[in-house]
Amino acid sequence: MTLRRSLFALLATSLLSSSAWADDEADPKERWYTAIGGQYQTLQDESAALADTLQGGCQNTNAVRDAWLEAYKTWQQVRYVDFGPIEQQSRAWQLQFWPDRKNLVAKKVDAWLKAPNPPTPEQVSADSVALKGFPALEYLLFESENGDTLPLESQQGCALASAIGQHLATTTQALNQDWQAFEEHYLNTEGYADITVESALHGLQILDDKRLAEPMGLRGKSRNGYLADAWRSGESVTLIAASLAGLEQSFVPGAQALLQQEGEAELGQELEETLSETRALAESLPSGLAPALEDEQAYKGLQRLYVQVEQLRQLMEYKIAPALDIKQGFNSSDGD
């Protein structure tokens, strides 16, 4: 994405946010709806920029990787939203097929790399979710058996990446449009305030249990970097930081407004401070999680991050949710 386009996306998000947040009496759901919509718009823009980069050719691998990472980070920022249009057509899985314990992404991508012809975006759409989204592109961008040649560098691999990129752009555009159409239902249906808080908490639970504890070997098993998301690119911690930043940007202001209404403003301040500290810590660490498992000094940094995330989760689970009289239930995406 060009600097001009990046600044435009940032300005658009800022204007969307400020319009809902300028009034201290603004409804919490209005703040959430507007902020999440700004993130979906940025996701659409970054995904379109990635698709354009891929259509321009794959000669500049670094440029494609940069566009892929920028788009992937924008998805992480709004990944915690697990209700509404994202539930349609398994869109979350289409954007990020993970966890992938059976290495289905590699199997699906390899099958198309060996096919007589690369798939069209329509064929990608009709195929498995393992072929779609950011992990499949990551395989094409970073997987290398001999340390030299990348799948992206072959004619078949570049065409496959372009088809996946086009499908990603189409999916995020539809997601953004559907969120815009979701406004009246979200704002006028009782229960969505609770659902939004629950989705943020669930995002933290996944971050705590699946994205940190499991690969770090903190659940009674040995350390295993292959359990982390984005292990091929070495950007696991980068994406964790993006997820935390997304919560700061689109969840915290609405949560603070809701807590203010309940006479619990101090919990809103504690949430903001704890989340900011946790995000800053994540941003200070090396970008890859898997390499840190082999380096005890780097592993200590991951342990500090895990403790911070655990504290953030406990704040949400044992203080904020009860203060808002939210009774947590089973989430359809719990476990795997």
Tab-separated table of C-alpha atoms in Angstrom:
chain	number	residue	atom	x	y	z
A	1	MET	CA	0.000	0.000	0.000
A	2	THR	CA	1.299	3.445	-0.887
A	3	LEU	CA	1.927	6.057	1.795
A	4	ARG	CA	-0.940	8.142	0.428
A	5	ARG	CA	-3.358	5.220	0.626
A	6	SER	CA	-2.168	4.266	4.117
A	7	LEU	CA	-2.710	7.812	5.361
A	8	PHE	CA	-6.165	7.853	3.789
A	9	ALA	CA	-7.122	4.609	5.523
A	10	LEU	CA	-5.823	5.930	8.843
A	11	LEU	CA	-7.738	9.188	8.411
A	12	ALA	CA	-10.924	7.362	7.481
A	13	THR	CA	-10.682	5.188	10.592
A	14	SER	CA	-9.986	8.240	12.725
A	15	LEU	CA	-12.971	10.138	11.342
A	16	LEU	CA	-15.270	7.174	11.770
A	17	SER	CA	-14.117	6.737	15.337
A	18	SER	CA	-14.261	10.409	16.321
A	19	SER	CA	-17.795	10.830	15.000
A	20	ALA	CA	-19.076	8.249	17.457
A	21	TRP	CA	-16.757	9.098	20.324
A	22	ALA	CA	-16.928	12.891	20.303
A	23	ASP	CA	-20.049	12.755	22.477
A	24	ASP	CA	-19.284	11.384	25.925
A	25	GLU	CA	-22.894	10.250	26.129
A	26	ALA	CA	-22.674	8.204	22.936
A	27	ASP	CA	-24.150	4.749	23.245
A	28	PRO	CA	-21.452	2.076	23.792
A	29	LYS	CA	-22.821	0.010	20.926
A	30	GLU	CA	-22.620	3.009	18.599
A	31	ARG	CA	-18.939	3.369	19.505
A	32	TRP	CA	-18.304	-0.316	18.918
A	33	TYR	CA	-20.233	-0.435	15.653
A	34	THR	CA	-18.417	2.566	14.184
A	35	ALA	CA	-14.949	1.485	15.315
A	36	ILE	CA	-15.348	-2.109	14.119
A	37	GLY	CA	-16.656	-0.774	10.815
A	38	GLY	CA	-13.536	1.349	10.465
A	39	GLN	CA	-11.387	-1.743	10.970
A	40	TYR	CA	-13.377	-3.735	8.405
A	41	GLN	CA	-12.949	-0.886	5.912
A	42	THR	CA	-9.186	-0.902	6.461
A	43	LEU	CA	-9.145	-4.685	6.075
A	44	GLN	CA	-10.931	-4.344	2.742
A	45	ASP	CA	-8.494	-1.643	1.592
A	46	GLU	CA	-5.361	-3.563	2.625
A	47	SER	CA	-6.659	-6.790	1.079
A	48	ALA	CA	-7.372	-4.963	-2.183
A	49	ALA	CA	-3.850	-3.512	-2.101
A	50	LEU	CA	-2.436	-7.023	-1.589
A	51	ALA	CA	-4.470	-8.375	-4.510
A	52	ASP	CA	-3.273	-5.497	-6.704
A	53	THR	CA	0.345	-6.180	-5.741
A	54	LEU	CA	-0.024	-9.856	-6.650
A	55	GLN	CA	-1.695	-9.047	-9.965
A	56	GLY	CA	1.270	-6.845	-10.788
A	57	GLY	CA	3.543	-9.896	-10.604
A	58	CYS	CA	5.626	-11.707	-8.026
A	59	GLN	CA	9.134	-10.582	-8.997
A	60	ASN	CA	9.479	-8.356	-5.914
A	61	THR	CA	9.006	-10.883	-3.124
A	62	ASN	CA	9.628	-8.330	-0.383
A	63	ALA	CA	6.887	-6.044	-1.711
A	64	VAL	CA	4.412	-8.924	-1.755
A	65	ARG	CA	5.434	-9.965	1.750
A	66	ASP	CA	4.998	-6.415	3.024
A	67	ALA	CA	1.517	-6.155	1.490
A	68	TRP	CA	0.591	-9.578	2.903
A	69	LEU	CA	1.734	-8.639	6.415
A	70	GLU	CA	-0.077	-5.285	6.408
A	71	ALA	CA	-3.323	-6.960	5.364
A	72	TYR	CA	-2.807	-9.807	7.841
A	73	LYS	CA	-2.289	-7.346	10.699
A	74	THR	CA	-5.510	-5.530	9.860
A	75	TRP	CA	-7.354	-8.859	10.055
A	76	GLN	CA	-5.801	-9.536	13.464
A	77	GLN	CA	-7.031	-6.165	14.724
A	78	VAL	CA	-10.640	-7.162	14.183
A	79	ARG	CA	-10.230	-10.917	14.587
A	80	TYR	CA	-11.844	-10.875	18.040
A	81	VAL	CA	-15.235	-10.001	16.506
A	82	ASP	CA	-16.812	-13.452	16.218
A	83	PHE	CA	-20.454	-12.447	15.678
A	84	GLY	CA	-22.468	-10.925	12.853
A	85	PRO	CA	-21.370	-11.050	9.188
A	86	ILE	CA	-18.058	-12.779	10.010
A	87	GLU	CA	-20.099	-15.886	10.925
A	88	GLN	CA	-21.567	-16.158	7.432
A	89	GLN	CA	-20.028	-18.688	5.029
A	90	SER	CA	-17.266	-19.531	7.524
A	91	ARG	CA	-15.579	-16.231	6.689
A	92	ALA	CA	-13.203	-16.299	9.651
A	93	TRP	CA	-11.897	-19.663	8.426
A	94	GLN	CA	-11.664	-18.326	4.883
A	95	LEU	CA	-9.443	-15.515	6.117
A	96	GLN	CA	-7.349	-17.636	8.468
A	97	PHE	CA	-7.474	-21.420	8.537
A	98	TRP	CA	-5.935	-22.071	11.942
A	99	PRO	CA	-5.156	-24.171	13.905
A	100	ASP	CA	-3.916	-26.477	11.180
A	101	ARG	CA	-2.741	-29.549	13.085
A	102	LYS	CA	-2.883	-31.800	10.005
A	103	ASN	CA	-0.962	-29.345	7.781
A	104	LEU	CA	-3.904	-29.129	5.405
A	105	VAL	CA	-2.762	-25.741	4.084
A	106	ALA	CA	0.449	-27.270	2.742
A	107	LYS	CA	-1.386	-30.241	1.252
A	108	LYS	CA	-3.966	-28.098	-0.518
A	109	VAL	CA	-1.464	-25.568	-1.851
A	110	ASP	CA	0.944	-28.290	-2.986
A	111	ALA	CA	-1.866	-30.043	-4.865
A	112	TRP	CA	-2.570	-26.893	-6.876
A	113	LEU	CA	1.135	-26.243	-7.440
A	114	LYS	CA	1.257	-29.628	-9.167
A	115	ALA	CA	-1.975	-29.125	-11.119
A	116	PRO	CA	-1.879	-28.624	-14.923
A	117	ASN	CA	-3.290	-25.112	-14.551
A	118	PRO	CA	-3.549	-22.658	-11.654
A	119	PRO	CA	-7.002	-22.108	-10.157
A	120	THR	CA	-9.188	-19.127	-10.900
A	121	PRO	CA	-10.544	-17.043	-7.993
A	122	GLU	CA	-13.850	-18.881	-8.544
A	123	GLN	CA	-12.126	-22.257	-8.124
A	124	VAL	CA	-10.426	-21.009	-4.961
A	125	SER	CA	-13.828	-19.927	-3.666
A	126	ALA	CA	-15.260	-23.384	-4.321
A	127	ASP	CA	-12.314	-25.195	-2.737
A	128	SER	CA	-11.475	-25.914	0.904
A	129	VAL	CA	-10.950	-23.114	3.427
A	130	ALA	CA	-7.402	-24.447	3.789
A	131	LEU	CA	-6.618	-23.006	0.339
A	132	LYS	CA	-7.956	-19.553	1.175
A	133	GLY	CA	-6.723	-16.563	3.083
A	134	PHE	CA	-3.526	-15.497	4.773
A	135	PRO	CA	-2.002	-18.890	5.786
A	136	ALA	CA	-2.156	-20.229	2.218
A	137	LEU	CA	-0.432	-17.095	0.961
A	138	GLU	CA	2.099	-17.413	3.775
A	139	TYR	CA	2.999	-20.895	2.527
A	140	LEU	CA	3.586	-19.561	-0.983
A	141	LEU	CA	5.618	-16.635	0.358
A	142	PHE	CA	7.820	-18.380	2.915
A	143	GLU	CA	7.908	-22.164	2.465
A	144	SER	CA	11.183	-23.307	0.962
A	145	GLU	CA	12.453	-26.875	0.944
A	146	ASN	CA	15.971	-26.103	-0.245
A	147	GLY	CA	16.354	-22.640	1.253
A	148	ASP	CA	16.346	-20.958	-2.150
A	149	THR	CA	13.270	-21.311	-4.315
A	150	LEU	CA	9.875	-20.204	-3.027
A	151	PRO	CA	6.589	-21.499	-4.470
A	152	LEU	CA	5.673	-17.871	-5.244
A	153	GLU	CA	8.624	-17.602	-7.635
A	154	SER	CA	7.233	-20.172	-10.068
A	155	GLN	CA	4.682	-19.180	-12.692
A	156	GLN	CA	2.156	-21.596	-11.196
A	157	GLY	CA	2.801	-20.344	-7.664
A	158	CYS	CA	2.424	-16.694	-8.618
A	159	ALA	CA	-0.824	-17.360	-10.463
A	160	LEU	CA	-2.125	-19.361	-7.496
A	161	ALA	CA	-1.194	-16.540	-5.094
A	162	SER	CA	-2.970	-14.026	-7.319
A	163	ALA	CA	-6.156	-16.125	-7.348
A	164	ILE	CA	-6.054	-16.446	-3.552
A	165	GLY	CA	-5.443	-12.710	-3.247
A	166	GLN	CA	-8.440	-11.925	-5.445
A	167	HIS	CA	-10.652	-14.208	-3.372
A	168	LEU	CA	-9.381	-12.547	-0.200
A	169	ALA	CA	-10.213	-9.097	-1.592
A	170	THR	CA	-13.703	-10.221	-2.598
A	171	THR	CA	-14.338	-11.806	0.807
A	172	THR	CA	-13.250	-8.756	2.800
A	173	GLN	CA	-15.253	-6.423	0.581
A	174	ALA	CA	-18.396	-8.503	1.161
A	175	LEU	CA	-17.650	-8.633	4.895
A	176	ASN	CA	-17.347	-4.856	5.063
A	177	GLN	CA	-20.542	-4.299	3.083
A	178	ASP	CA	-22.460	-6.749	5.244
A	179	TRP	CA	-21.235	-5.024	8.411
A	180	GLN	CA	-22.584	-1.724	7.053
A	181	ALA	CA	-25.954	-3.404	6.473
A	182	PHE	CA	-25.779	-4.893	9.995
A	183	GLU	CA	-26.052	-1.486	11.694
A	184	GLU	CA	-29.765	-1.385	12.510
A	185	HIS	CA	-29.841	-4.970	13.750
A	186	TYR	CA	-26.737	-4.526	15.902
A	187	LEU	CA	-27.825	-1.226	17.456
A	188	ASN	CA	-31.462	-2.139	18.027
A	189	THR	CA	-31.223	-5.756	19.142
A	190	GLU	CA	-30.956	-6.378	22.866
A	191	GLY	CA	-27.977	-8.444	23.908
A	192	TYR	CA	-25.319	-7.234	21.496
A	193	ALA	CA	-23.518	-5.258	24.205
A	194	ASP	CA	-23.001	-8.488	26.128
A	195	ILE	CA	-22.066	-10.347	22.945
A	196	THR	CA	-19.422	-7.740	22.077
A	197	VAL	CA	-17.820	-8.015	25.519
A	198	GLU	CA	-17.942	-11.808	25.301
A	199	SER	CA	-16.270	-11.748	21.887
A	200	ALA	CA	-13.401	-9.623	23.235
A	201	LEU	CA	-12.997	-11.989	26.173
A	202	HIS	CA	-13.063	-14.998	23.873
A	203	GLY	CA	-10.393	-13.402	21.709
A	204	LEU	CA	-8.203	-13.036	24.792
A	205	GLN	CA	-8.871	-16.646	25.779
A	206	ILE	CA	-7.696	-17.850	22.359
A	207	LEU	CA	-4.658	-15.583	22.590
A	208	ASP	CA	-3.847	-16.891	26.056
A	209	ASP	CA	-4.529	-20.600	25.572
A	210	LYS	CA	-3.964	-21.288	21.876
A	211	ARG	CA	-1.622	-18.628	20.543
A	212	LEU	CA	0.767	-18.497	23.534
A	213	ALA	CA	0.347	-21.265	26.117
A	214	GLU	CA	0.145	-24.249	23.751
A	215	PRO	CA	3.173	-23.490	21.557
A	216	MET	CA	5.114	-22.387	24.652
A	217	GLY	CA	4.525	-25.790	26.271
A	218	LEU	CA	2.521	-24.399	29.194
A	219	ARG	CA	-0.304	-26.903	28.937
A	220	GLY	CA	1.544	-30.017	30.035
A	221	LYS	CA	3.201	-30.634	26.674
A	222	SER	CA	6.582	-29.800	25.222
A	223	ARG	CA	7.296	-26.557	23.394
A	224	ASN	CA	6.155	-26.680	19.773
A	225	GLY	CA	6.530	-23.656	17.534
A	226	TYR	CA	4.468	-25.314	14.785
A	227	LEU	CA	1.369	-24.739	16.925
A	228	ALA	CA	1.750	-20.961	16.643
A	229	ASP	CA	-0.063	-19.075	13.927
A	230	ALA	CA	2.189	-17.511	11.274
A	231	TRP	CA	5.164	-19.680	12.273
A	232	ARG	CA	6.391	-19.958	8.691
A	233	SER	CA	6.866	-16.199	8.350
A	234	GLY	CA	8.173	-15.687	11.886
A	235	GLU	CA	5.498	-13.048	12.550
A	236	SER	CA	3.517	-14.737	15.340
A	237	VAL	CA	4.283	-12.080	17.967
A	238	THR	CA	3.756	-9.290	15.434
A	239	LEU	CA	0.227	-10.575	14.878
A	240	ILE	CA	-0.381	-10.912	18.623
A	241	ALA	CA	0.590	-7.260	19.030
A	242	ALA	CA	-1.827	-6.361	16.218
A	243	SER	CA	-4.649	-8.227	17.968
A	244	LEU	CA	-3.979	-6.296	21.172
A	245	ALA	CA	-3.829	-3.006	19.274
A	246	GLY	CA	-7.161	-3.806	17.657
A	247	LEU	CA	-8.781	-4.311	21.045
A	248	GLU	CA	-7.367	-0.965	22.153
A	249	GLN	CA	-8.728	0.815	19.115
A	250	SER	CA	-12.194	-0.658	18.692
A	251	PHE	CA	-13.188	-2.364	21.938
A	252	VAL	CA	-11.868	-0.275	24.830
A	253	PRO	CA	-13.730	3.021	24.143
A	254	GLY	CA	-17.128	1.304	24.044
A	255	ALA	CA	-16.264	-0.818	27.074
A	256	GLN	CA	-15.281	2.283	29.009
A	257	ALA	CA	-18.580	3.956	28.109
A	258	LEU	CA	-20.523	0.903	29.266
A	259	LEU	CA	-18.560	0.647	32.514
A	260	GLN	CA	-19.077	4.377	33.084
A	261	GLN	CA	-22.834	3.825	32.849
A	262	GLU	CA	-22.569	1.096	35.478
A	263	GLY	CA	-20.528	3.262	37.859
A	264	GLU	CA	-17.376	1.221	37.204
A	265	ALA	CA	-15.243	3.828	35.444
A	266	GLU	CA	-12.112	2.730	37.311
A	267	LEU	CA	-12.349	-0.704	35.696
A	268	GLY	CA	-12.419	0.965	32.295
A	269	GLN	CA	-9.247	2.848	33.133
A	270	GLU	CA	-7.602	-0.334	34.409
A	271	LEU	CA	-8.542	-2.112	31.179
A	272	GLU	CA	-7.010	0.650	29.067
A	273	GLU	CA	-3.776	0.717	31.052
A	274	THR	CA	-3.349	-3.067	31.234
A	275	LEU	CA	-4.050	-3.511	27.530
A	276	SER	CA	-1.666	-0.699	26.574
A	277	GLU	CA	1.125	-2.215	28.679
A	278	THR	CA	0.533	-5.670	27.200
A	279	ARG	CA	0.521	-4.394	23.620
A	280	ALA	CA	3.703	-2.365	24.210
A	281	LEU	CA	5.430	-5.452	25.622
A	282	ALA	CA	4.412	-7.541	22.600
A	283	GLU	CA	5.728	-4.859	20.245
A	284	SER	CA	9.084	-4.831	22.075
A	285	LEU	CA	9.683	-8.570	21.582
A	286	PRO	CA	11.165	-10.338	18.534
A	287	SER	CA	8.520	-10.945	15.871
A	288	GLY	CA	8.774	-14.734	15.824
A	289	LEU	CA	7.481	-17.068	18.522
A	290	ALA	CA	8.987	-20.344	17.301
A	291	PRO	CA	12.648	-19.154	17.362
A	292	ALA	CA	12.154	-17.838	20.909
A	293	LEU	CA	11.346	-21.357	22.104
A	294	GLU	CA	14.976	-22.316	21.435
A	295	ASP	CA	16.478	-19.248	23.130
A	296	GLU	CA	16.042	-19.063	26.898
A	297	GLN	CA	16.473	-15.292	27.052
A	298	ALA	CA	13.893	-14.766	24.323
A	299	TYR	CA	11.651	-17.347	25.986
A	300	LYS	CA	11.657	-15.264	29.162
A	301	GLY	CA	10.251	-12.411	27.111
A	302	LEU	CA	7.428	-14.667	25.917
A	303	GLN	CA	6.791	-15.693	29.512
A	304	ARG	CA	6.413	-12.035	30.503
A	305	LEU	CA	3.978	-11.549	27.654
A	306	TYR	CA	2.004	-14.620	28.694
A	307	VAL	CA	1.732	-13.313	32.273
A	308	GLN	CA	0.531	-9.936	31.000
A	309	VAL	CA	-2.068	-11.537	28.716
A	310	GLU	CA	-3.203	-13.762	31.582
A	311	GLN	CA	-3.673	-10.711	33.795
A	312	LEU	CA	-5.632	-8.984	31.038
A	313	ARG	CA	-7.820	-12.042	30.583
A	314	GLN	CA	-8.482	-12.296	34.327
A	315	LEU	CA	-9.394	-8.615	34.454
A	316	MET	CA	-11.985	-9.172	31.752
A	317	GLU	CA	-13.203	-12.523	33.074
A	318	TYR	CA	-13.348	-11.931	36.830
A	319	LYS	CA	-13.878	-8.176	37.154
A	320	ILE	CA	-15.346	-6.572	34.050
A	321	ALA	CA	-17.763	-9.318	32.980
A	322	PRO	CA	-19.261	-9.642	36.503
A	323	ALA	CA	-19.455	-5.845	36.852
A	324	LEU	CA	-21.567	-5.820	33.678
A	325	ASP	CA	-23.601	-8.830	34.870
A	326	ILE	CA	-22.400	-10.896	31.916
A	327	LYS	CA	-22.681	-14.629	32.442
A	328	GLN	CA	-20.209	-16.418	30.217
A	329	GLY	CA	-21.375	-19.379	28.235
A	330	PHE	CA	-20.063	-21.871	25.718
A	331	ASN	CA	-18.716	-20.403	22.489
A	332	SER	CA	-19.128	-22.363	19.277
A	333	SER	CA	-15.451	-21.909	18.441
A	334	ASP	CA	-14.169	-23.176	21.764
A	335	GLY	CA	-11.732	-26.039	21.371
A	336	ASP	CA	-10.880	-27.586	18.067
